[in-house]
Amino acid sequence: MLLLAARVRVRFAPSPTGYLHIGGARTALYDWLLAKKEKGLFLLRIEDTDRSRYVPEAMEDIMESLRWLGLHWDEGPDVGGPAGPYQQSERVELYRRHAEDLVARGKAYYCFCPPERLEELRRSGYGYDGHCRELPAEVCREYLEEGKKAVIRFKIPQEGKITVRDYLRGEMVFDLQTLDDFVLLKSDGFPTYHLAVVVDDHLMEISHVMRGDEWLPSVPRHILLYEAFGWEPPVFIHLPVLLAPDGKGKLSKRHGATSLREYREKGYLPEAVNNFLLLLGWHPPDDREVLTMEEAAAVFSPERINTSPVAFSLEKLDWLNGVYIRQLAPEDLAARALPFLQKDGVLPDPCPPERFAYLVRIIPLVQERLKLLSEISQQTAYFFQEEIPVPPPELLVGKKSSAGETRELLAAALKALEGVEDFSAAALEEVLRGLAAELGIKPGPLFMPIRVAITGRTATPGLFETMEAIGKPRVLQRIRAAIEGLA
RNA sequence: GGCCCCAUCGUCUAGAGGUCGAGGACACCACCCUCUCAAGGUGGAGACACGGGUUCGAUUCCCGUUGGGGCUACCA
């Protein structure tokens, strides 16, 4: 007994079978929020009891992803803690002892049924039939001594009903006859989920269990186990499942990105991902939906978690990402965008300080236009390049204009710009607006060819700020190149 | 098949018997702002699955139907 006191202790208990799933991230977030809100502790426990599905890199990815989200744990496999170890593969002795204890007390039994028999049983549509349940003790001992493969099964009481409780859904009644004698300890000596989760949640003094609602049908088994051990069960809070964006079927790889790392690689901010996940199944007491995790932790309450399935639709995530990008200080955004620019070859790695300083200067121009960090390269490449490809005439010449006219406009602009000493946005605006007035045309038809000439794009930040940032020499040179391209 | 869960705008949701001729957010449409694109502002369209009850009164409570989802492994 650890006697860690009656404070809230929650755990996130992923299985290292792959990268951290977006649904798992939500569970971890809710766990973290509850711990924060209640001034409790958040633990990380790795449930690696299935050796056949074990993926070596998974554990590192899970921890790295959680850290990226800022969901730091108080106890876990890397940091340790009073209830360790926090990796189930290091606790197999513990599970075995508990399973054997149940056998000794007549609440569980050894089963020697071969896989083929079990397979047949499964096809019949019912669970295990209790074949080994009443095996005489001598026979059992004999088999064991012979080294026969065996599992330990839990003995489900045969009659009656069991009432279990979910925090959000209330009481649920299950008929015991619909439950079969499930396996506690596998023949390889590892525990099944059911045994391990109950033993660990108890030993680690978990007060609230949050997990996906695919576990709802297993609650009776767990309650029965708690009763068999004579333990007090924790509060169960089952989170609504995440459905595919079209609402049909469970979210899976078929429906786009399901691992957190993919979102990170696409250029989503952890702030946005957290905020988005927060809203998938939970709603704040007021209508403020954009909130930091600190703000969320202050008002988080499990009562407000929904029970109906949730379609995982990304529209709001994209919007939230834009919101958080706009809130960032330029230096911060630059630092976060840099890896994307380097990956795309726009900036070198390592990045020289003066280039980074220039990036910081550019950032405010594109900040409110950015939805994903991964868009940074295509939106800013022309700032960093010495020369850009000469824009084709179809881009340069407006719908209502001609090549000749465009050439003349650019030539006039070039002439006016050559005389500008102070190449600042304000001065440039004055000069170019003056030029348009002089030519007797609206600003638009003059500005657009210039924009395309110096950026190669029709959609850019404000023209004058852009020109200032690119600088006089490159601006003039690009306009000259564009004029030549129209000849 | 058996067991379990769920059901408000396209999506996330508010709503806990009269306050609802159903509120917010994203997305969508229009207009405004405007050198383009964004951002921002204003406005618009858009939902209580269906059928029975209970009640003076149901989005809200109960039952059923339908629909969706999950579980039914020596996987979690």
Coordinates of C-alpha atoms (C1' of nucleotides) in Angstrom, one line a residue:
Chain A
M1 CA 0.0 0.0 0.0
L2 CA 1.4 3.3 -1.0
L3 CA -1.2 5.4 0.8
L4 CA -0.7 8.3 -1.6
A5 CA -3.6 10.1 0.0
A6 CA -7.0 10.8 -1.4
R7 CA -6.0 13.2 -4.1
V8 CA -6.8 12.9 -7.8
R9 CA -4.5 10.6 -9.6
V10 CA -5.2 10.0 -13.3
R11 CA -3.2 8.1 -15.8
F12 CA -2.8 7.9 -19.5
A13 CA -2.0 4.3 -20.4
P14 CA -1.2 3.9 -24.1
S15 CA -0.1 0.7 -25.7
P16 CA 3.1 1.0 -27.7
T17 CA 1.8 -0.5 -30.9
G18 CA 2.4 2.6 -33.1
Y19 CA 2.6 6.3 -33.1
L20 CA 0.5 8.3 -30.7
H21 CA -3.1 8.3 -32.1
I22 CA -5.0 11.6 -32.2
G23 CA -7.7 9.9 -30.1
G24 CA -5.2 8.9 -27.5
A25 CA -3.9 12.5 -27.5
R26 CA -7.4 13.7 -26.6
T27 CA -7.6 11.1 -23.7
A28 CA -4.2 12.3 -22.5
L29 CA -5.3 15.9 -22.7
Y30 CA -8.4 15.3 -20.6
D31 CA -6.4 13.3 -18.1
W32 CA -3.9 16.1 -17.8
L33 CA -6.7 18.7 -17.5
L34 CA -8.5 16.8 -14.8
A35 CA -5.2 16.5 -12.8
K36 CA -4.5 20.1 -13.3
K37 CA -7.9 21.2 -12.3
E38 CA -8.0 19.1 -9.2
K39 CA -4.4 19.7 -8.3
G40 CA -3.8 16.1 -8.7
L41 CA -1.1 14.0 -10.4
F42 CA -0.9 12.8 -14.0
L43 CA 0.9 9.6 -14.7
L44 CA 2.0 7.9 -17.8
R45 CA 1.9 4.1 -17.9
I46 CA 3.0 2.0 -20.9
E47 CA 0.8 -1.0 -21.5
D48 CA 3.2 -3.3 -23.4
T49 CA 1.7 -6.6 -22.6
D50 CA 1.3 -7.8 -26.1
R51 CA 4.7 -8.8 -27.4
S52 CA 3.4 -9.6 -30.9
R53 CA 2.2 -6.0 -31.5
Y54 CA 5.1 -4.3 -29.8
V55 CA 6.7 -1.5 -31.8
P56 CA 10.1 -0.4 -30.4
E57 CA 9.9 3.2 -31.6
A58 CA 6.3 3.7 -30.4
M59 CA 7.1 4.4 -26.8
E60 CA 9.6 7.2 -27.7
D61 CA 7.1 8.6 -30.2
I62 CA 4.3 8.6 -27.6
M63 CA 6.4 10.4 -25.0
E64 CA 7.8 12.9 -27.5
S65 CA 4.3 13.7 -28.8
L66 CA 3.0 14.2 -25.3
R67 CA 5.9 16.5 -24.5
W68 CA 5.2 18.4 -27.8
L69 CA 1.6 19.0 -26.6
G70 CA 2.9 20.1 -23.3
L71 CA 1.2 17.3 -21.4
H72 CA 3.9 16.6 -18.9
W73 CA 3.5 13.7 -16.5
D74 CA 4.4 13.6 -12.8
E75 CA 5.2 9.9 -12.7
G76 CA 6.1 7.6 -15.6
P77 CA 8.6 5.2 -17.1
D78 CA 11.3 7.8 -17.6
V79 CA 10.9 9.9 -14.5
G80 CA 9.9 7.1 -12.1
G81 CA 7.7 7.6 -9.1
P82 CA 6.5 5.8 -5.9
A83 CA 4.3 3.4 -7.8
G84 CA 6.7 2.2 -10.4
P85 CA 7.7 0.6 -12.5
Y86 CA 5.4 2.3 -15.0
Q87 CA 5.9 -0.1 -17.8
Q88 CA 3.8 -3.2 -17.6
S89 CA 6.4 -5.6 -19.1
E90 CA 8.5 -4.9 -16.0
R91 CA 5.6 -5.9 -13.7
V92 CA 4.8 -9.4 -15.0
E93 CA 5.7 -11.0 -11.7
L94 CA 3.1 -8.8 -10.0
Y95 CA 0.3 -9.8 -12.3
R96 CA 1.2 -13.5 -12.1
R97 CA 1.1 -13.4 -8.3
H98 CA -2.3 -11.7 -8.4
A99 CA -3.7 -14.2 -10.9
E100 CA -2.4 -17.1 -8.9
D101 CA -3.8 -15.6 -5.8
L102 CA -7.2 -15.6 -7.4
V103 CA -6.8 -19.3 -8.4
A104 CA -5.8 -20.2 -4.9
R105 CA -9.0 -18.5 -3.7
G106 CA -11.2 -20.3 -6.2
K107 CA -12.0 -17.2 -8.2
A108 CA -10.0 -18.2 -11.2
Y109 CA -8.7 -21.3 -12.8
Y110 CA -6.1 -22.8 -15.1
C111 CA -7.4 -23.6 -18.6
F112 CA -5.6 -25.9 -21.0
C113 CA -7.9 -25.7 -24.0
P114 CA -5.9 -25.7 -27.2
P115 CA -6.3 -22.8 -29.7
E116 CA -8.2 -25.0 -32.2
R117 CA -10.9 -25.6 -29.6
L118 CA -11.2 -22.0 -28.8
E119 CA -11.4 -21.1 -32.4
E120 CA -14.3 -23.5 -32.8
L121 CA -16.0 -22.0 -29.8
R122 CA -15.6 -18.5 -31.2
R123 CA -17.2 -19.5 -34.5
S124 CA -20.2 -20.8 -32.6
G125 CA -20.9 -17.2 -31.5
Y126 CA -20.6 -17.7 -27.8
G127 CA -17.6 -17.1 -25.5
Y128 CA -15.6 -19.6 -23.6
D129 CA -17.8 -22.5 -22.4
G130 CA -16.1 -23.1 -19.1
H131 CA -14.6 -26.4 -20.2
C132 CA -11.7 -26.3 -17.7
R133 CA -13.6 -24.6 -14.9
E134 CA -14.2 -27.7 -12.9
L135 CA -11.0 -29.6 -13.7
P136 CA -10.0 -31.7 -10.7
A137 CA -7.1 -30.2 -8.8
E138 CA -4.9 -33.3 -9.2
V139 CA -5.4 -33.2 -13.0
C140 CA -4.6 -29.6 -13.1
R141 CA -1.4 -30.0 -11.1
E142 CA -0.4 -33.0 -13.3
Y143 CA -0.8 -30.9 -16.5
L144 CA 1.1 -28.1 -15.0
E145 CA 4.0 -30.4 -14.0
E146 CA 4.0 -31.8 -17.5
G147 CA 4.5 -28.3 -18.7
K148 CA 1.3 -28.1 -20.6
K149 CA 0.5 -24.7 -22.0
A150 CA -2.1 -23.0 -19.8
V151 CA -3.8 -19.7 -19.2
I152 CA -5.6 -18.5 -16.1
R153 CA -9.2 -17.6 -16.6
F154 CA -11.5 -15.6 -14.3
K155 CA -14.5 -17.4 -12.9
I156 CA -17.5 -15.4 -13.8
P157 CA -20.4 -15.9 -11.2
Q158 CA -22.9 -17.9 -13.2
E159 CA -26.2 -16.3 -12.0
G160 CA -27.5 -12.8 -11.7
K161 CA -26.8 -9.4 -12.9
I162 CA -24.2 -6.8 -12.2
T163 CA -24.7 -3.1 -12.0
V164 CA -21.8 -0.9 -13.0
R165 CA -21.4 2.8 -13.1
D166 CA -20.0 5.2 -15.6
Y167 CA -19.5 8.8 -14.4
L168 CA -21.2 10.2 -17.5
R169 CA -23.8 7.6 -18.3
G170 CA -24.9 6.5 -14.9
E171 CA -25.7 2.9 -14.1
M172 CA -25.6 0.1 -16.6
V173 CA -26.9 -3.4 -15.9
F174 CA -25.3 -6.5 -17.4
D175 CA -26.5 -10.0 -17.3
L176 CA -23.7 -12.2 -16.0
Q177 CA -24.7 -14.9 -18.4
T178 CA -23.6 -12.8 -21.3
L179 CA -20.1 -12.7 -19.9
D180 CA -17.7 -15.6 -20.3
D181 CA -14.7 -16.6 -18.3
F182 CA -12.1 -14.3 -19.8
V183 CA -8.3 -14.8 -19.7
L184 CA -6.3 -13.1 -17.0
L185 CA -2.9 -14.5 -17.6
K186 CA -1.8 -15.6 -21.1
S187 CA 0.2 -18.7 -21.7
D188 CA 3.4 -16.7 -22.2
G189 CA 3.1 -15.4 -18.7
F190 CA 2.0 -11.9 -19.7
P191 CA -1.3 -10.5 -18.3
T192 CA -4.2 -9.5 -20.5
Y193 CA -5.4 -5.9 -20.5
H194 CA -8.1 -6.7 -18.0
L195 CA -5.8 -8.1 -15.3
A196 CA -3.1 -5.6 -15.8
V197 CA -5.3 -2.5 -15.8
V198 CA -7.1 -3.5 -12.7
V199 CA -4.0 -4.4 -10.8
D200 CA -2.1 -1.3 -11.8
D201 CA -4.9 1.1 -11.4
H202 CA -5.4 -0.2 -7.9
L203 CA -1.7 -0.3 -7.0
M204 CA -1.0 3.0 -8.5
E205 CA -4.0 4.4 -6.6
I206 CA -5.7 5.8 -9.7
S207 CA -8.8 7.8 -8.7
H208 CA -10.3 8.3 -12.1
V209 CA -10.0 6.2 -15.2
M210 CA -10.5 8.0 -18.5
R211 CA -10.4 5.9 -21.6
G212 CA -12.3 5.5 -24.9
D213 CA -15.8 4.2 -24.7
E214 CA -14.9 1.0 -26.6
W215 CA -14.0 -0.2 -23.1
L216 CA -17.6 0.3 -21.9
P217 CA -18.5 -3.4 -22.4
S218 CA -15.5 -4.5 -20.4
V219 CA -16.4 -2.6 -17.2
P220 CA -18.4 -5.5 -15.7
R221 CA -15.3 -7.7 -16.0
H222 CA -13.2 -5.0 -14.3
I223 CA -15.7 -4.5 -11.5
L224 CA -15.9 -8.2 -10.9
L225 CA -12.1 -8.3 -10.7
Y226 CA -12.1 -5.4 -8.2
E227 CA -14.6 -7.4 -6.1
A228 CA -12.6 -10.6 -6.3
F229 CA -9.6 -8.8 -5.1
G230 CA -11.6 -6.9 -2.5
W231 CA -10.6 -3.5 -3.9
E232 CA -12.5 -0.3 -4.3
P233 CA -12.9 0.6 -8.0
P234 CA -12.0 4.0 -9.4
V235 CA -14.4 6.4 -11.1
F236 CA -14.8 5.4 -14.7
I237 CA -15.2 8.1 -17.3
H238 CA -15.6 6.8 -20.8
L239 CA -14.9 9.3 -23.6
P240 CA -17.0 9.3 -26.8
V241 CA -15.4 7.6 -29.8
L242 CA -13.9 9.6 -32.6
L243 CA -15.6 9.0 -35.9
A244 CA -14.4 9.5 -39.4
P245 CA -15.0 13.0 -40.8
D246 CA -18.1 11.9 -42.6
G247 CA -19.4 10.5 -39.4
K248 CA -19.5 7.0 -40.8
G249 CA -17.3 4.5 -39.0
K250 CA -14.5 4.8 -36.5
L251 CA -11.7 7.1 -37.3
S252 CA -8.9 5.2 -39.0
K253 CA -5.9 5.6 -41.2
R254 CA -8.2 5.5 -44.2
H255 CA -9.6 8.9 -43.3
G256 CA -6.4 10.9 -43.3
A257 CA -3.9 11.6 -40.6
T258 CA -4.5 9.7 -37.3
S259 CA -1.1 10.0 -35.7
L260 CA -0.2 13.1 -33.9
R261 CA 3.2 13.3 -35.6
E262 CA 1.4 13.8 -38.9
Y263 CA -0.2 17.0 -37.6
R264 CA 3.0 18.2 -36.3
E265 CA 4.7 17.6 -39.7
K266 CA 1.8 19.4 -41.5
G267 CA 2.5 22.5 -39.5
Y268 CA -0.1 22.6 -36.9
L269 CA 0.8 24.3 -33.6
P270 CA 0.4 22.3 -30.4
E271 CA -1.7 25.1 -29.0
A272 CA -4.2 24.7 -31.8
V273 CA -4.2 20.9 -31.7
N274 CA -4.8 21.0 -27.9
N275 CA -7.6 23.5 -28.3
F276 CA -9.2 21.5 -31.1
L277 CA -9.0 18.2 -29.2
L278 CA -10.4 20.0 -26.1
L279 CA -13.6 20.8 -28.0
L280 CA -14.0 17.3 -29.3
G281 CA -16.3 16.0 -26.7
W282 CA -16.1 18.8 -24.1
H283 CA -17.6 22.3 -24.1
P284 CA -16.7 25.2 -21.9
P285 CA -19.3 26.6 -19.5
D286 CA -19.5 29.9 -21.5
D287 CA -19.1 30.2 -25.2
R288 CA -15.4 31.1 -25.3
E289 CA -14.0 28.4 -27.5
V290 CA -10.5 29.7 -28.0
L291 CA -8.6 29.0 -24.8
T292 CA -5.2 28.1 -23.6
M293 CA -4.6 25.0 -21.7
E294 CA -4.1 27.0 -18.6
E295 CA -7.5 28.6 -19.1
A296 CA -9.1 25.3 -19.9
A297 CA -7.6 23.6 -16.8
A298 CA -9.2 26.3 -14.7
V299 CA -12.7 25.6 -15.9
F300 CA -12.4 21.9 -17.0
S301 CA -15.1 19.7 -15.5
P302 CA -15.7 16.1 -16.5
E303 CA -19.5 16.7 -16.1
R304 CA -19.3 18.7 -19.3
I305 CA -17.9 15.8 -21.4
N306 CA -20.3 14.5 -24.0
T307 CA -21.3 11.0 -24.6
S308 CA -22.3 11.0 -28.2
P309 CA -19.9 9.9 -30.9
V310 CA -17.8 12.8 -32.4
A311 CA -17.0 13.2 -36.1
F312 CA -13.4 14.1 -36.5
S313 CA -13.6 17.0 -38.9
L314 CA -10.6 19.2 -39.4
E315 CA -12.2 22.6 -40.5
K316 CA -12.1 24.0 -37.0
L317 CA -8.5 22.9 -36.5
D318 CA -7.4 24.9 -39.5
W319 CA -9.1 28.0 -38.3
L320 CA -7.7 27.5 -34.8
N321 CA -4.2 27.1 -36.2
G322 CA -4.6 30.4 -37.9
V323 CA -5.8 32.0 -34.7
Y324 CA -2.7 30.8 -32.8
I325 CA -0.3 31.7 -35.6
R326 CA -1.6 35.2 -35.6
Q327 CA -1.1 35.4 -31.8
L328 CA 2.6 34.5 -31.9
A329 CA 5.4 37.0 -31.5
P330 CA 7.4 37.3 -34.8
E331 CA 10.5 35.8 -33.3
D332 CA 8.5 32.8 -32.0
L333 CA 6.7 32.2 -35.3
A334 CA 10.0 32.5 -37.2
A335 CA 11.6 29.9 -34.9
R336 CA 8.7 27.5 -35.4
A337 CA 8.6 28.1 -39.2
L338 CA 12.4 27.8 -39.7
P339 CA 12.5 23.9 -39.8
F340 CA 9.9 24.0 -42.6
L341 CA 11.9 26.5 -44.6
Q342 CA 15.0 24.4 -44.1
K343 CA 13.3 21.2 -45.1
D344 CA 12.1 22.9 -48.3
G345 CA 15.6 24.2 -49.0
V346 CA 14.5 27.9 -48.8
L347 CA 16.9 28.5 -45.9
P348 CA 20.1 26.7 -45.0
D349 CA 20.6 24.5 -42.0
P350 CA 22.2 25.8 -39.8
C351 CA 20.6 29.2 -40.6
P352 CA 23.0 32.2 -40.3
P353 CA 21.8 34.8 -37.8
E354 CA 21.4 37.5 -40.4
R355 CA 19.1 35.3 -42.5
F356 CA 17.1 34.5 -39.5
A357 CA 16.8 38.2 -38.7
Y358 CA 15.5 38.8 -42.2
L359 CA 13.0 36.0 -41.7
V360 CA 11.8 37.7 -38.5
R361 CA 11.4 40.8 -40.5
I362 CA 9.3 39.1 -43.1
I363 CA 7.1 37.2 -40.7
P364 CA 4.6 40.0 -39.9
L365 CA 3.9 40.3 -43.6
V366 CA 2.7 36.7 -44.0
Q367 CA 1.6 36.0 -40.4
E368 CA -2.1 36.6 -40.9
R369 CA -2.1 34.7 -44.2
L370 CA -0.6 31.5 -42.8
K371 CA -2.8 28.6 -41.8
L372 CA -0.2 25.9 -41.7
L373 CA 3.5 26.3 -40.9
S374 CA 4.2 24.1 -43.9
E375 CA 2.8 26.9 -46.2
I376 CA 5.6 29.2 -45.2
S377 CA 8.0 28.2 -48.0
Q378 CA 5.7 28.9 -50.9
Q379 CA 4.5 32.1 -49.3
T380 CA 8.0 33.5 -48.6
A381 CA 10.4 31.9 -51.1
Y382 CA 10.6 35.1 -53.3
F383 CA 11.9 37.1 -50.3
F384 CA 14.9 34.8 -49.9
Q385 CA 15.8 34.1 -53.5
E386 CA 18.3 36.3 -55.3
E387 CA 16.4 35.9 -58.5
I388 CA 12.9 34.5 -59.2
P389 CA 11.8 32.8 -62.4
V390 CA 10.5 35.5 -64.9
P391 CA 6.7 35.4 -64.6
P392 CA 5.0 34.3 -67.8
P393 CA 2.9 36.9 -69.7
E394 CA -0.4 35.2 -68.8
L395 CA 0.3 36.0 -65.2
L396 CA 1.7 39.5 -65.8
V397 CA -0.9 40.8 -68.2
G398 CA -4.3 41.5 -66.7
K399 CA -7.5 40.2 -68.1
K400 CA -8.5 43.6 -69.5
S401 CA -5.0 44.6 -70.5
S402 CA -2.4 43.8 -73.2
A403 CA 1.2 42.9 -73.2
G404 CA 2.1 46.2 -74.7
E405 CA 0.2 48.2 -72.1
T406 CA 1.6 46.1 -69.3
R407 CA 5.1 46.7 -70.6
E408 CA 4.5 50.4 -70.6
L409 CA 3.1 50.4 -67.1
L410 CA 6.1 48.5 -65.8
A411 CA 8.5 50.7 -67.6
A412 CA 6.9 53.8 -66.1
A413 CA 7.0 52.2 -62.7
L414 CA 10.6 51.3 -63.2
K415 CA 11.5 54.8 -64.1
A416 CA 9.7 56.2 -61.1
L417 CA 11.2 53.7 -58.7
E418 CA 14.8 54.3 -59.9
G419 CA 14.6 57.7 -58.5
V420 CA 13.3 56.7 -55.1
E421 CA 16.1 57.1 -52.5
D422 CA 14.1 56.2 -49.4
F423 CA 12.8 52.7 -50.3
S424 CA 10.3 52.5 -47.5
A425 CA 6.7 51.3 -47.7
A426 CA 5.3 54.7 -47.0
A427 CA 7.5 56.5 -49.6
L428 CA 6.8 53.7 -52.2
E429 CA 3.1 54.0 -51.7
E430 CA 3.3 57.8 -52.3
V431 CA 5.3 57.4 -55.4
L432 CA 3.2 54.6 -57.0
R433 CA -0.1 56.2 -56.1
G434 CA 1.2 59.4 -57.6
L435 CA 2.2 57.6 -60.7
A436 CA -1.2 56.0 -61.1
A437 CA -2.9 59.4 -60.8
E438 CA -0.4 60.8 -63.2
L439 CA -1.3 58.1 -65.7
G440 CA -4.9 58.6 -65.1
I441 CA -5.6 55.0 -64.1
K442 CA -6.8 53.3 -60.9
P443 CA -4.1 51.9 -58.6
G444 CA -5.1 48.3 -59.1
P445 CA -4.1 47.9 -62.8
L446 CA -0.7 49.4 -62.0
F447 CA 0.0 47.6 -58.8
M448 CA -0.9 44.1 -60.0
P449 CA 1.8 43.8 -62.7
I450 CA 4.4 45.1 -60.3
R451 CA 3.3 42.6 -57.7
V452 CA 3.6 39.7 -60.2
A453 CA 6.9 41.0 -61.5
I454 CA 8.6 41.1 -58.2
T455 CA 7.0 38.0 -56.5
G456 CA 5.8 35.8 -59.4
R457 CA 2.5 35.6 -57.6
T458 CA -0.9 37.3 -57.7
A459 CA -1.6 36.9 -54.1
T460 CA 0.9 38.4 -51.8
P461 CA 1.2 40.6 -48.7
G462 CA 0.8 44.4 -49.1
L463 CA 2.7 45.5 -52.2
F464 CA 4.7 48.3 -50.6
E465 CA 5.8 46.3 -47.5
T466 CA 6.8 43.6 -49.8
M467 CA 8.9 45.9 -52.0
E468 CA 10.6 47.4 -49.0
A469 CA 11.5 44.0 -47.7
I470 CA 12.8 42.8 -51.0
G471 CA 14.8 45.9 -51.4
K472 CA 15.5 48.3 -54.2
P473 CA 18.1 46.4 -56.2
R474 CA 16.1 43.2 -56.5
V475 CA 12.9 45.0 -57.1
L476 CA 14.4 47.0 -60.0
Q477 CA 16.1 43.9 -61.4
R478 CA 12.9 41.9 -61.3
I479 CA 10.9 44.6 -63.0
R480 CA 13.4 44.8 -65.8
A481 CA 13.4 41.1 -66.2
A482 CA 9.6 41.1 -66.4
I483 CA 9.6 43.9 -69.1
E484 CA 12.1 41.9 -71.1
G485 CA 9.9 38.8 -70.7
L486 CA 7.1 40.7 -72.3
A487 CA 9.1 41.8 -75.3
Chain B
rG1 C1' -26.5 -13.2 -34.2
rG2 C1' -25.9 -11.6 -28.7
rC3 C1' -24.6 -7.6 -25.4
rC4 C1' -23.7 -2.4 -24.7
rC5 C1' -23.6 2.9 -25.9
rC6 C1' -25.4 7.2 -28.6
rA7 C1' -29.1 10.5 -31.4
rU8 C1' -30.1 19.3 -31.7
rC9 C1' -27.9 23.2 -38.1
rG10 C1' -22.9 20.0 -43.0
rU11 C1' -19.3 19.7 -38.4
rC12 C1' -18.2 20.7 -32.9
rU13 C1' -21.9 22.0 -29.6
rA14 C1' -25.5 25.3 -25.8
rG15 C1' -29.9 23.4 -23.8
rA16 C1' -31.0 19.8 -17.7
rG17 C1' -40.5 20.6 -18.7
rG18 C1' -42.6 26.6 -20.0
rU19 C1' -36.9 31.6 -20.6
rC20 C1' -36.7 28.1 -27.6
rG21 C1' -40.7 31.6 -33.0
rA22 C1' -33.8 26.7 -30.4
rG23 C1' -28.1 30.1 -28.8
rG24 C1' -22.6 30.0 -30.1
rA25 C1' -18.3 28.4 -33.0
rC26 C1' -16.2 26.4 -37.7
rA27 C1' -17.5 25.9 -42.7
rC28 C1' -20.7 28.2 -46.5
rC29 C1' -23.2 32.7 -49.1
rA30 C1' -23.7 38.2 -49.5
rC31 C1' -22.1 43.0 -48.5
rC32 C1' -18.3 46.4 -46.3
rC33 C1' -13.0 47.4 -45.8
rU34 C1' -9.3 47.1 -49.8
rC35 C1' -3.4 47.3 -54.4
rU36 C1' -4.1 41.2 -54.7
rC37 C1' -4.6 37.5 -51.0
rA38 C1' -5.6 37.2 -46.1
rA39 C1' -7.3 39.2 -41.5
rG40 C1' -11.4 42.1 -39.7
rG41 C1' -16.7 44.0 -39.6
rU42 C1' -22.0 43.4 -40.8
rG43 C1' -25.8 40.3 -42.4
rG44 C1' -27.9 35.5 -44.3
rA45 C1' -29.1 30.5 -45.1
rG46 C1' -29.0 26.2 -41.9
rA47 C1' -31.1 21.4 -36.8
rC48 C1' -34.5 19.3 -32.1
rA49 C1' -34.6 11.4 -36.6
rC50 C1' -39.7 9.1 -36.4
rG51 C1' -43.9 7.1 -33.6
rG52 C1' -46.3 6.5 -29.1
rG53 C1' -46.9 7.9 -24.1
rU54 C1' -46.4 11.1 -19.1
rU55 C1' -47.9 16.3 -18.5
rC56 C1' -51.9 22.0 -18.6
rG57 C1' -47.2 22.1 -21.5
rA58 C1' -42.1 18.5 -24.3
rU59 C1' -35.8 19.6 -27.7
rU60 C1' -35.7 18.4 -22.5
rC61 C1' -38.8 12.5 -18.9
rC62 C1' -40.4 7.1 -20.3
rC63 C1' -41.2 3.2 -24.1
rG64 C1' -40.7 1.6 -29.1
rU65 C1' -38.9 2.1 -34.2
rU66 C1' -35.1 3.7 -37.2
rG67 C1' -30.2 5.2 -37.8
rG68 C1' -25.1 5.4 -36.2
rG69 C1' -21.2 3.4 -33.2
rG70 C1' -18.7 -0.1 -30.0
rC71 C1' -17.7 -5.0 -27.8
rU72 C1' -18.1 -10.1 -28.6
rA73 C1' -9.2 -12.7 -28.9
rC74 C1' -4.2 -16.1 -24.9
rC75 C1' -5.1 -7.2 -28.9
rA76 C1' -5.3 -3.2 -26.4

